[in-house]
Amino acid sequence: MLTDGENCVEAKGVKSLIFFVALYLVALGSGCVKPNMIAHGGDQFNQSNPKQSKKLSTYFNAAYFAFSMGELFALTLLVWIQTHSGMDVGFGVSAAVMAMGLISLVSGTLYYRNKPPQGSILTPIAQVFVAAILKRKQICPSNPQMLHGSKNRVLNNGIVAPSAGSGSLAHTQRFRFLDKACIKIEVGTNVKESPWRLCSVTQVEEVKILISAIPIFACTIVFNTILAQLQTFSVQQGGAMDTQLAKSFHIPPASLQSIPYIILIIVVPLYDTFFVPLARKITGHESGISPLQRIGAGLCFATFSMVSAAIMEKKRRDAAVDSNKILSIFWITPQFLIFGLSEMLTAVGLIEFFYKQSLKGMQAFLTAITYCSYSFGFYLSSLLVSLVNKITSSSSSNQGWLGDNDLNKDRLDLFYWMLAVLSFLNFLSYLFWAKWYSYSPTTTQQETLGDDHLNNYGFINSSKHSVDESIP
């Protein structure tokens, strides 16, 4: 720690290199651990077993509970250690905890259920697009059973479904231009076409599922933009308020970020213990409510978080400007509380949604995509701040809603209202895409449920789409 009179010396040369290498290693480690840890844990459950399939949702809740505990520890106890004992001690504690985690992970190696590597997941996707483009002038057959690799069978009610034991996906009418990748040019011959010119129906359907899920992912970017505000402007809000809790104790404004994680630690066990079993009896869904419904509820709560933030900022600003009063920092806790509930619904729901897609070998990839939403959300936050300042600045003396770096002069409340409107529009967009989305399960699910339940699981005939998980 620096004492009075000491100056912070800029790191150069080898010290600077070590510092930046350490930062990039932290980023690399975080990017590798989170998505792969969740996917690896999910692989321990057999989704074809109804009992284990129910436990899968519990696992996702437990995993996010563990992440929340880590975040809470970092924002409270670790910050206190760094403040009183120095950053070197804080980093040392972090390294020791990570070492303990690594030992714990390795100790269970003999008991894990490991899926063998299946090569690059991007190659089959690229093959579908290349083959479809090369055969763009071909005409798709009216009978999907004529497509290469089709193992579908037509039931008595006209529904197209994979043959039992084929492990394939049912053909769908969505994105039909991709079906051209399955057209056989040399029909009735033994000529074997390149996998870059001829793909199977299942391979094409997996790409269709991936494309269909992109809008769901995109709708969570605004959610993470709101998260960025709670970690920046809301902390600045707290700095402009009365942080005194006792005569000799002041609440650090940055510690407000721990409130959502406290809520998660409390709510997640309650959600999994009480809400899920009750909702399961009503809906019949193994997770209580479907992942898409859970995401939608979370996005709705995110809107109310920004509404609360806007109302509280208006109240704080009016009290400071008109009455020269400083409100207590506890006035802004509701926006953190509401967002904590929103994050519990949206973040866990998105992870569960992506993991349960019928894409072999892509669970870790899809789980990693969910964390890309954080990056896009924070980038969008910076972009919005710049655009808002540029649009709302009418003269050189007026720096815009957020340009003065003084909350009593800025109009942060109007910016929050704008985010609330944007979040609400994003929620409406999500409702549309959730209804539009559909997927076809593997035959494992079919054999478990029987043909009578095929409609409920999204097998699609030639005339209409059947949506499994959608917001009613």
XYZ file of C-alpha atoms in Angstrom, residues 76-427:
352
model
C -16.733 -7.909 -0.159
C -14.122 -9.966 1.679
C -11.466 -9.862 -1.049
C -11.870 -6.096 -1.466
C -11.488 -5.681 2.303
C -8.294 -7.785 2.238
C -6.854 -5.746 -0.622
C -7.735 -2.478 1.102
C -6.197 -3.366 4.471
C -3.361 -5.726 3.487
C -2.424 -4.686 -0.023
C -3.102 -5.822 -3.570
C -0.290 -8.389 -3.416
C -2.004 -10.205 -0.554
C -5.337 -10.008 -2.405
C -3.852 -11.575 -5.532
C -2.172 -14.213 -3.385
C -5.481 -15.186 -1.797
C -7.072 -15.381 -5.249
C -4.274 -17.650 -6.494
C -4.612 -19.905 -3.439
C -8.372 -20.246 -3.910
C -7.916 -21.086 -7.599
C -5.342 -23.726 -6.666
C -7.850 -25.282 -4.268
C -10.454 -25.298 -7.022
C -8.046 -26.977 -9.433
C -7.207 -29.675 -6.883
C -10.906 -30.270 -6.254
C -11.585 -30.587 -9.994
C -8.711 -32.981 -10.651
C -9.592 -35.170 -7.656
C -12.825 -36.249 -9.340
C -11.234 -37.166 -12.681
C -11.830 -40.898 -12.281
C -15.550 -40.404 -11.689
C -16.425 -38.029 -14.534
C -18.464 -39.017 -17.548
C -16.398 -37.675 -20.439
C -17.591 -37.244 -24.003
C -14.873 -37.939 -26.606
C -13.814 -34.973 -28.786
C -15.654 -34.835 -32.111
C -13.371 -32.498 -34.058
C -14.071 -28.922 -35.039
C -17.674 -27.844 -34.605
C -17.274 -25.078 -37.173
C -16.399 -27.408 -40.068
C -19.844 -29.121 -40.310
C -21.513 -25.710 -40.132
C -19.319 -24.338 -42.907
C -19.950 -27.443 -45.021
C -23.715 -26.845 -44.944
C -23.418 -23.258 -46.171
C -20.837 -24.108 -48.827
C -22.883 -27.050 -50.140
C -26.081 -24.977 -50.167
C -24.375 -22.189 -52.106
C -22.817 -24.583 -54.620
C -26.242 -26.163 -55.245
C -28.235 -22.949 -55.078
C -29.679 -23.538 -58.555
C -31.028 -26.976 -57.661
C -34.688 -27.522 -56.827
C -35.522 -29.156 -53.503
C -37.659 -32.294 -53.787
C -41.184 -32.071 -52.417
C -40.647 -35.294 -50.475
C -38.059 -34.722 -47.691
C -37.331 -38.480 -47.626
C -35.474 -38.007 -50.923
C -32.877 -35.795 -49.218
C -29.494 -37.305 -48.381
C -29.275 -38.843 -44.925
C -33.006 -38.632 -44.310
C -34.221 -41.301 -41.900
C -37.621 -39.751 -41.387
C -40.870 -41.611 -41.268
C -44.370 -40.200 -41.796
C -46.814 -41.040 -39.027
C -50.536 -41.652 -39.467
C -51.323 -38.066 -38.510
C -48.971 -36.709 -41.169
C -46.179 -35.664 -38.835
C -42.635 -36.135 -40.105
C -40.381 -37.673 -37.432
C -37.010 -39.423 -37.325
C -37.011 -43.186 -37.513
C -36.589 -44.931 -34.183
C -32.965 -45.504 -33.271
C -31.629 -43.260 -36.048
C -30.378 -40.543 -33.697
C -31.322 -38.013 -36.367
C -33.384 -34.843 -36.381
C -36.705 -34.381 -38.147
C -36.700 -32.328 -41.325
C -38.274 -28.878 -40.965
C -39.510 -26.352 -43.510
C -37.592 -23.451 -41.969
C -34.600 -22.072 -43.925
C -35.377 -24.329 -46.867
C -32.511 -22.890 -48.907
C -30.173 -24.908 -46.650
C -31.944 -28.122 -47.709
C -30.190 -27.819 -51.054
C -27.053 -29.020 -49.298
C -28.802 -32.432 -49.006
C -29.690 -32.821 -52.699
C -28.025 -35.793 -54.383
C -26.685 -34.922 -57.814
C -25.770 -38.458 -58.887
C -28.925 -40.362 -57.956
C -28.670 -44.146 -58.279
C -24.881 -44.198 -58.713
C -22.044 -45.114 -56.405
C -20.333 -41.759 -56.881
C -19.545 -40.337 -53.452
C -19.789 -36.565 -53.253
C -17.508 -34.462 -51.092
C -18.873 -33.505 -47.633
C -18.452 -29.906 -48.836
C -21.034 -30.612 -51.564
C -23.403 -33.059 -49.874
C -24.592 -32.951 -46.246
C -27.052 -35.033 -44.245
C -30.461 -33.841 -43.112
C -29.401 -33.994 -39.459
C -26.346 -31.850 -40.170
C -28.516 -29.246 -41.901
C -31.129 -29.310 -39.156
C -28.453 -28.649 -36.524
C -27.416 -25.539 -38.436
C -31.069 -24.483 -38.622
C -31.363 -24.802 -34.849
C -28.233 -22.720 -34.386
C -29.538 -19.966 -36.679
C -32.947 -20.016 -34.979
C -31.326 -19.535 -31.562
C -29.317 -16.440 -32.592
C -32.236 -13.974 -32.057
C -32.742 -15.385 -28.536
C -29.092 -14.694 -27.794
C -29.310 -11.211 -29.329
C -32.203 -10.237 -27.066
C -30.005 -10.706 -23.981
C -27.486 -8.076 -25.135
C -29.684 -5.218 -23.896
C -30.008 -7.069 -20.590
C -26.228 -6.942 -20.177
C -26.216 -3.286 -21.222
C -28.367 -2.647 -18.152
C -25.908 -4.676 -16.088
C -23.167 -2.316 -17.284
C -25.114 0.674 -15.948
C -25.436 -0.917 -12.528
C -21.679 -1.393 -12.437
C -20.876 2.163 -13.567
C -23.489 4.914 -13.277
C -25.313 3.345 -10.342
C -22.025 3.235 -8.413
C -21.559 6.903 -9.328
C -25.064 7.510 -7.995
C -24.079 5.932 -4.697
C -21.004 8.153 -4.502
C -23.241 11.227 -4.637
C -25.415 10.009 -1.752
C -25.027 9.620 1.999
C -23.011 6.439 2.498
C -22.862 6.598 6.286
C -24.232 3.520 8.016
C -22.818 4.181 11.488
C -20.726 6.920 13.067
C -17.475 5.358 11.916
C -18.585 3.194 8.998
C -19.401 4.236 5.429
C -20.675 1.877 2.746
C -18.324 1.833 -0.277
C -20.502 2.650 -3.318
C -18.769 -0.110 -5.296
C -20.027 -2.644 -2.741
C -23.567 -2.022 -4.013
C -22.705 -4.409 -6.841
C -22.813 -7.215 -4.289
C -26.563 -6.728 -3.739
C -27.644 -8.714 -6.843
C -25.405 -11.582 -5.793
C -26.823 -11.556 -2.257
C -30.267 -11.777 -3.831
C -29.109 -14.637 -6.055
C -27.712 -16.561 -3.087
C -31.057 -16.238 -1.311
C -33.466 -16.605 -4.224
C -31.815 -19.394 -6.255
C -32.228 -22.085 -3.539
C -35.789 -20.904 -2.864
C -36.559 -20.990 -6.593
C -35.233 -24.518 -7.004
C -36.697 -25.858 -3.744
C -40.178 -24.369 -3.807
C -41.064 -22.756 -7.125
C -39.807 -25.455 -9.513
C -41.702 -28.386 -7.884
C -44.885 -26.307 -7.660
C -44.635 -25.069 -11.245
C -43.783 -28.596 -12.427
C -47.124 -29.857 -11.087
C -48.952 -27.116 -12.989
C -47.052 -27.034 -16.283
C -45.660 -30.557 -16.428
C -42.309 -29.144 -17.531
C -39.263 -30.757 -15.923
C -37.792 -27.314 -15.087
C -41.060 -25.870 -13.788
C -41.176 -23.355 -16.607
C -39.341 -23.635 -19.895
C -35.988 -21.856 -20.325
C -37.566 -19.489 -22.851
C -40.272 -18.492 -20.391
C -37.638 -18.002 -17.698
C -35.569 -15.737 -19.952
C -38.662 -13.710 -20.853
C -39.565 -13.157 -17.204
C -36.011 -12.012 -16.493
C -36.018 -9.524 -19.374
C -39.310 -8.113 -18.077
C -37.835 -7.588 -14.595
C -34.800 -5.866 -16.132
C -37.140 -3.185 -17.484
C -38.529 -2.526 -14.011
C -34.972 -2.288 -12.691
C -34.319 0.664 -15.007
C -37.679 2.237 -14.140
C -36.735 2.075 -10.468
C -33.300 3.543 -11.250
C -34.834 6.446 -13.183
C -37.358 7.289 -10.448
C -34.737 7.162 -7.709
C -32.243 9.279 -9.670
C -34.927 11.936 -10.291
C -35.714 11.977 -6.579
C -32.018 12.195 -5.646
C -31.276 14.961 -8.160
C -34.297 17.065 -7.165
C -33.375 16.761 -3.486
C -29.777 17.802 -4.171
C -30.535 20.677 -6.575
C -33.759 22.097 -5.098
C -33.348 21.394 -1.385
C -29.583 20.842 -1.061
C -30.268 17.510 0.618
C -28.311 14.292 0.276
C -30.403 11.140 0.309
C -29.294 7.902 1.895
C -27.579 5.392 -0.378
C -30.231 2.832 0.523
C -32.673 4.625 -1.792
C -30.994 3.082 -4.831
C -30.921 -0.490 -3.537
C -34.308 -1.435 -5.162
C -32.818 -1.273 -8.650
C -30.105 -3.724 -7.602
C -32.628 -5.992 -5.893
C -34.880 -6.157 -8.952
C -31.959 -6.766 -11.267
C -30.697 -9.572 -9.031
C -34.013 -11.369 -9.558
C -33.818 -10.598 -13.278
C -30.310 -12.050 -13.548
C -31.334 -15.238 -11.744
C -34.045 -15.809 -14.352
C -32.310 -14.641 -17.512
C -28.733 -15.855 -17.071
C -29.590 -19.355 -15.845
C -32.454 -19.680 -18.323
C -30.156 -18.792 -21.239
C -27.537 -21.341 -20.191
C -30.153 -24.074 -19.811
C -31.780 -23.127 -23.120
C -28.558 -23.380 -25.107
C -27.356 -26.546 -23.414
C -30.578 -28.435 -24.129
C -30.486 -27.831 -27.881
C -30.137 -30.943 -30.041
C -26.647 -30.059 -31.239
C -24.145 -32.840 -30.664
C -20.775 -31.682 -29.390
C -21.782 -28.021 -29.280
C -22.809 -27.683 -25.628
C -19.568 -25.996 -24.562
C -19.610 -23.784 -27.662
C -23.187 -22.658 -27.089
C -22.559 -22.076 -23.383
C -19.569 -19.912 -24.324
C -21.825 -17.890 -26.625
C -23.941 -16.883 -23.627
C -20.910 -15.165 -22.113
C -20.296 -13.291 -25.384
C -23.539 -11.497 -24.595
C -21.740 -9.763 -21.714
C -19.104 -8.373 -24.068
C -21.652 -7.149 -26.592
C -23.770 -5.631 -23.801
C -20.915 -3.647 -22.289
C -19.803 -2.477 -25.739
C -23.354 -1.357 -26.513
C -23.376 0.522 -23.204
C -20.295 2.547 -24.208
C -21.772 3.175 -27.634
C -25.085 4.390 -26.185
C -23.345 6.800 -23.802
C -21.385 8.332 -26.681
C -24.437 8.571 -28.935
C -26.622 10.063 -26.213
C -24.023 12.711 -25.399
C -23.583 13.576 -29.054
C -27.313 13.806 -29.763
C -28.295 15.697 -26.596
C -25.448 18.242 -26.668
C -26.938 21.346 -28.300
C -23.947 23.685 -27.841
C -20.376 23.803 -26.579
C -21.639 24.718 -23.121
C -24.114 21.823 -23.068
C -22.203 18.545 -22.906
C -25.330 16.378 -23.125
C -27.134 14.232 -20.607
C -23.971 12.536 -19.341
C -21.152 14.862 -20.393
C -20.538 17.011 -17.288
C -19.390 14.162 -15.022
C -21.556 15.771 -12.340
C -24.801 13.947 -11.592
C -26.431 17.133 -10.291
C -25.886 18.714 -13.723
C -26.287 15.601 -15.865
C -29.637 14.008 -16.636
C -28.915 10.423 -15.711
C -32.596 9.943 -14.947
C -33.499 10.594 -18.597
C -30.810 8.147 -19.703
C -32.292 5.528 -17.392
C -35.758 6.169 -18.823
C -34.330 5.684 -22.304
C -32.841 2.358 -21.228
C -36.165 1.339 -19.679
C -37.934 2.006 -23.001
C -35.190 0.176 -24.894
C -35.463 -2.755 -22.497
C -39.237 -2.903 -22.909
C -38.935 -2.870 -26.710
C -36.325 -5.586 -26.403
C -38.761 -7.614 -24.284
